[in-house]
Amino acid sequence: MSLPFELYKGHKATKKYQWRKMGLITDNFDEIYNRYIYISQCEKCETPYKNSRDRHMDHCHINGEFRNILCKNCNTMDRQVIDTNTGYKNIVKINENTYKLGHCFRIQISRHGKLVFNKERSTVEKAIEIRDKFILDNPEYFL
């Protein structure tokens, strides 16, 4: 089987180092690497890859578990982000003096690189309530 793009010397070692640095935890590195090299389209949206830069290793940032090989859009724009300030998916704490309390909690949900939901609330409890209602009303965004 021919490679879909040319590999430079040390490519495999470099990827292994980069992926571990990003938080990937696996005993099956060779299997994931081969999948990364030979796959021809995104495993989520099925968009064909044009070059090696289109491929991204997707993994859980909490437990380090490998999930898929995705295109940039699917890897960066469609994920449900867990904010380190709040600990909740899709809820970000924004600190600014322009807010009455000095901060707000913003619910942000993106799909295919476009922001589809963006609301601000004064408490994290209200933000969770609004986010959960949006998820229940729009399950197609979370398949």
mmCIF file of C-alpha atoms in Angstrom:
data_model
loop_
_atom_site.group_PDB
_atom_site.id
_atom_site.type_symbol
_atom_site.label_atom_id
_atom_site.label_comp_id
_atom_site.label_asym_id
_atom_site.label_seq_id
_atom_site.Cartn_x
_atom_site.Cartn_y
_atom_site.Cartn_z
ATOM 1 C CA MET A 1 0.000 0.000 0.000
ATOM 2 C CA SER A 2 1.473 3.358 -0.996
ATOM 3 C CA LEU A 3 1.517 6.282 1.378
ATOM 4 C CA PRO A 4 -0.892 9.167 0.672
ATOM 5 C CA PHE A 5 1.873 11.690 1.437
ATOM 6 C CA GLU A 6 5.651 11.682 1.767
ATOM 7 C CA LEU A 7 7.091 11.083 5.232
ATOM 8 C CA TYR A 8 10.240 12.825 6.400
ATOM 9 C CA LYS A 9 12.908 11.004 8.385
ATOM 10 C CA GLY A 10 11.824 10.697 12.010
ATOM 11 C CA HIS A 11 8.120 11.375 11.275
ATOM 12 C CA LYS A 12 6.907 8.505 13.451
ATOM 13 C CA ALA A 13 9.104 9.460 16.418
ATOM 14 C CA THR A 14 8.057 13.100 16.111
ATOM 15 C CA LYS A 15 4.338 12.209 16.036
ATOM 16 C CA LYS A 16 4.756 9.918 19.035
ATOM 17 C CA TYR A 17 6.450 12.726 20.989
ATOM 18 C CA GLN A 18 3.865 15.350 19.920
ATOM 19 C CA TRP A 19 0.872 13.157 20.711
ATOM 20 C CA ARG A 20 2.195 12.197 24.137
ATOM 21 C CA LYS A 21 2.935 15.860 24.856
ATOM 22 C CA MET A 22 -0.690 16.675 23.910
ATOM 23 C CA GLY A 23 -1.896 14.074 26.405
ATOM 24 C CA LEU A 24 -2.477 10.888 24.392
ATOM 25 C CA ILE A 25 -2.171 7.812 26.601
ATOM 26 C CA THR A 26 -2.034 4.518 24.700
ATOM 27 C CA ASP A 27 -0.304 1.177 24.416
ATOM 28 C CA ASN A 28 -1.339 0.961 20.728
ATOM 29 C CA PHE A 29 0.736 3.808 19.308
ATOM 30 C CA ASP A 30 1.765 1.847 16.184
ATOM 31 C CA GLU A 31 -1.870 1.018 15.375
ATOM 32 C CA ILE A 32 -2.969 4.661 15.779
ATOM 33 C CA TYR A 33 0.007 5.917 13.778
ATOM 34 C CA ASN A 34 -0.711 3.530 10.881
ATOM 35 C CA ARG A 35 -4.354 4.585 10.902
ATOM 36 C CA TYR A 36 -3.216 8.237 10.830
ATOM 37 C CA ILE A 37 -0.870 7.611 7.895
ATOM 38 C CA TYR A 38 -3.146 5.551 5.657
ATOM 39 C CA ILE A 39 -6.607 7.029 6.252
ATOM 40 C CA SER A 40 -7.906 9.008 3.278
ATOM 41 C CA GLN A 41 -10.840 10.913 4.815
ATOM 42 C CA CYS A 42 -12.103 12.317 8.102
ATOM 43 C CA GLU A 43 -13.680 9.632 10.271
ATOM 44 C CA LYS A 44 -16.502 11.995 11.250
ATOM 45 C CA CYS A 45 -17.519 14.124 8.250
ATOM 46 C CA GLU A 46 -15.834 11.944 5.573
ATOM 47 C CA THR A 47 -14.128 14.932 3.913
ATOM 48 C CA PRO A 48 -11.152 13.645 1.868
ATOM 49 C CA TYR A 49 -7.729 14.709 3.112
ATOM 50 C CA LYS A 50 -5.706 16.767 0.633
ATOM 51 C CA ASN A 51 -2.387 16.594 2.495
ATOM 52 C CA SER A 52 -0.773 15.516 5.774
ATOM 53 C CA ARG A 53 -1.739 18.772 7.535
ATOM 54 C CA ASP A 54 -5.450 17.949 7.168
ATOM 55 C CA ARG A 55 -5.164 15.007 9.596
ATOM 56 C CA HIS A 56 -5.552 15.442 13.347
ATOM 57 C CA MET A 57 -5.396 12.875 16.129
ATOM 58 C CA ASP A 58 -8.482 13.317 18.334
ATOM 59 C CA HIS A 59 -8.336 12.231 21.960
ATOM 60 C CA CYS A 60 -10.076 12.866 25.276
ATOM 61 C CA HIS A 61 -8.311 15.652 27.153
ATOM 62 C CA ILE A 62 -9.493 14.240 30.471
ATOM 63 C CA ASN A 63 -8.355 10.593 30.316
ATOM 64 C CA GLY A 64 -5.986 10.688 27.282
ATOM 65 C CA GLU A 65 -7.953 8.042 25.365
ATOM 66 C CA PHE A 66 -7.651 8.032 21.542
ATOM 67 C CA ARG A 67 -10.937 8.589 19.662
ATOM 68 C CA ASN A 68 -10.466 9.215 15.910
ATOM 69 C CA ILE A 69 -8.426 10.707 13.101
ATOM 70 C CA LEU A 70 -10.303 13.865 12.100
ATOM 71 C CA CYS A 71 -10.064 16.893 9.854
ATOM 72 C CA LYS A 72 -9.202 20.223 11.479
ATOM 73 C CA ASN A 73 -12.827 21.421 11.545
ATOM 74 C CA CYS A 74 -14.141 18.302 13.253
ATOM 75 C CA ASN A 75 -11.237 18.191 15.716
ATOM 76 C CA THR A 76 -11.255 21.825 16.809
ATOM 77 C CA MET A 77 -14.681 23.263 16.112
ATOM 78 C CA ASP A 78 -17.143 20.520 16.975
ATOM 79 C CA ARG A 79 -15.752 19.338 20.255
ATOM 80 C CA GLN A 80 -17.495 20.065 23.501
ATOM 81 C CA VAL A 81 -14.892 22.022 25.402
ATOM 82 C CA ILE A 82 -14.506 21.600 29.141
ATOM 83 C CA ASP A 83 -13.375 24.961 30.471
ATOM 84 C CA THR A 84 -10.710 24.743 33.154
ATOM 85 C CA ASN A 85 -12.195 27.729 35.029
ATOM 86 C CA THR A 86 -15.639 26.168 35.439
ATOM 87 C CA GLY A 87 -15.144 22.430 34.874
ATOM 88 C CA TYR A 88 -18.275 22.324 32.682
ATOM 89 C CA LYS A 89 -18.630 21.491 28.991
ATOM 90 C CA ASN A 90 -19.268 24.481 26.734
ATOM 91 C CA ILE A 91 -19.316 26.960 29.635
ATOM 92 C CA VAL A 92 -16.544 29.527 29.920
ATOM 93 C CA LYS A 93 -16.043 32.039 32.721
ATOM 94 C CA ILE A 94 -15.358 35.495 31.283
ATOM 95 C CA ASN A 95 -13.702 37.993 33.642
ATOM 96 C CA GLU A 96 -14.275 41.616 32.639
ATOM 97 C CA ASN A 97 -14.980 44.786 34.571
ATOM 98 C CA THR A 98 -17.835 45.628 32.191
ATOM 99 C CA TYR A 99 -20.005 42.958 33.861
ATOM 100 C CA LYS A 100 -21.913 43.892 37.019
ATOM 101 C CA LEU A 101 -20.300 41.070 39.018
ATOM 102 C CA GLY A 102 -16.921 41.391 37.265
ATOM 103 C CA HIS A 103 -17.541 38.172 35.331
ATOM 104 C CA CYS A 104 -20.146 36.136 33.492
ATOM 105 C CA PHE A 105 -20.546 32.558 32.339
ATOM 106 C CA ARG A 106 -20.778 32.158 28.567
ATOM 107 C CA ILE A 107 -22.330 29.100 26.941
ATOM 108 C CA GLN A 108 -20.659 28.493 23.569
ATOM 109 C CA ILE A 109 -21.531 25.670 21.187
ATOM 110 C CA SER A 110 -19.986 25.426 17.706
ATOM 111 C CA ARG A 111 -20.827 23.226 14.747
ATOM 112 C CA HIS A 112 -18.692 22.936 11.594
ATOM 113 C CA GLY A 113 -16.698 26.009 12.569
ATOM 114 C CA LYS A 114 -19.723 28.224 13.179
ATOM 115 C CA LEU A 115 -20.991 29.390 16.544
ATOM 116 C CA VAL A 116 -24.570 28.076 16.805
ATOM 117 C CA PHE A 117 -25.266 29.054 20.408
ATOM 118 C CA ASN A 118 -23.743 31.881 22.434
ATOM 119 C CA LYS A 119 -25.461 33.128 25.606
ATOM 120 C CA GLU A 120 -24.219 34.792 28.783
ATOM 121 C CA ARG A 121 -25.550 34.265 32.302
ATOM 122 C CA SER A 122 -24.542 35.682 35.692
ATOM 123 C CA THR A 123 -24.224 32.346 37.517
ATOM 124 C CA VAL A 124 -22.829 28.975 36.495
ATOM 125 C CA GLU A 125 -26.082 27.320 37.627
ATOM 126 C CA LYS A 126 -28.129 29.440 35.192
ATOM 127 C CA ALA A 127 -25.606 28.753 32.422
ATOM 128 C CA ILE A 128 -25.852 24.986 33.015
ATOM 129 C CA GLU A 129 -29.647 25.172 32.921
ATOM 130 C CA ILE A 130 -29.653 27.106 29.598
ATOM 131 C CA ARG A 131 -26.986 24.806 28.086
ATOM 132 C CA ASP A 132 -28.855 21.641 29.082
ATOM 133 C CA LYS A 133 -32.121 22.992 27.629
ATOM 134 C CA PHE A 134 -30.339 23.785 24.338
ATOM 135 C CA ILE A 135 -28.888 20.241 24.239
ATOM 136 C CA LEU A 136 -32.327 18.689 24.842
ATOM 137 C CA ASP A 137 -33.977 20.904 22.210
ATOM 138 C CA ASN A 138 -31.191 20.367 19.616
ATOM 139 C CA PRO A 139 -29.904 16.768 19.832
ATOM 140 C CA GLU A 140 -28.708 16.866 16.201
ATOM 141 C CA TYR A 141 -25.710 18.989 17.284
ATOM 142 C CA PHE A 142 -24.485 16.291 19.653
ATOM 143 C CA LEU A 143 -24.665 13.048 17.618
#
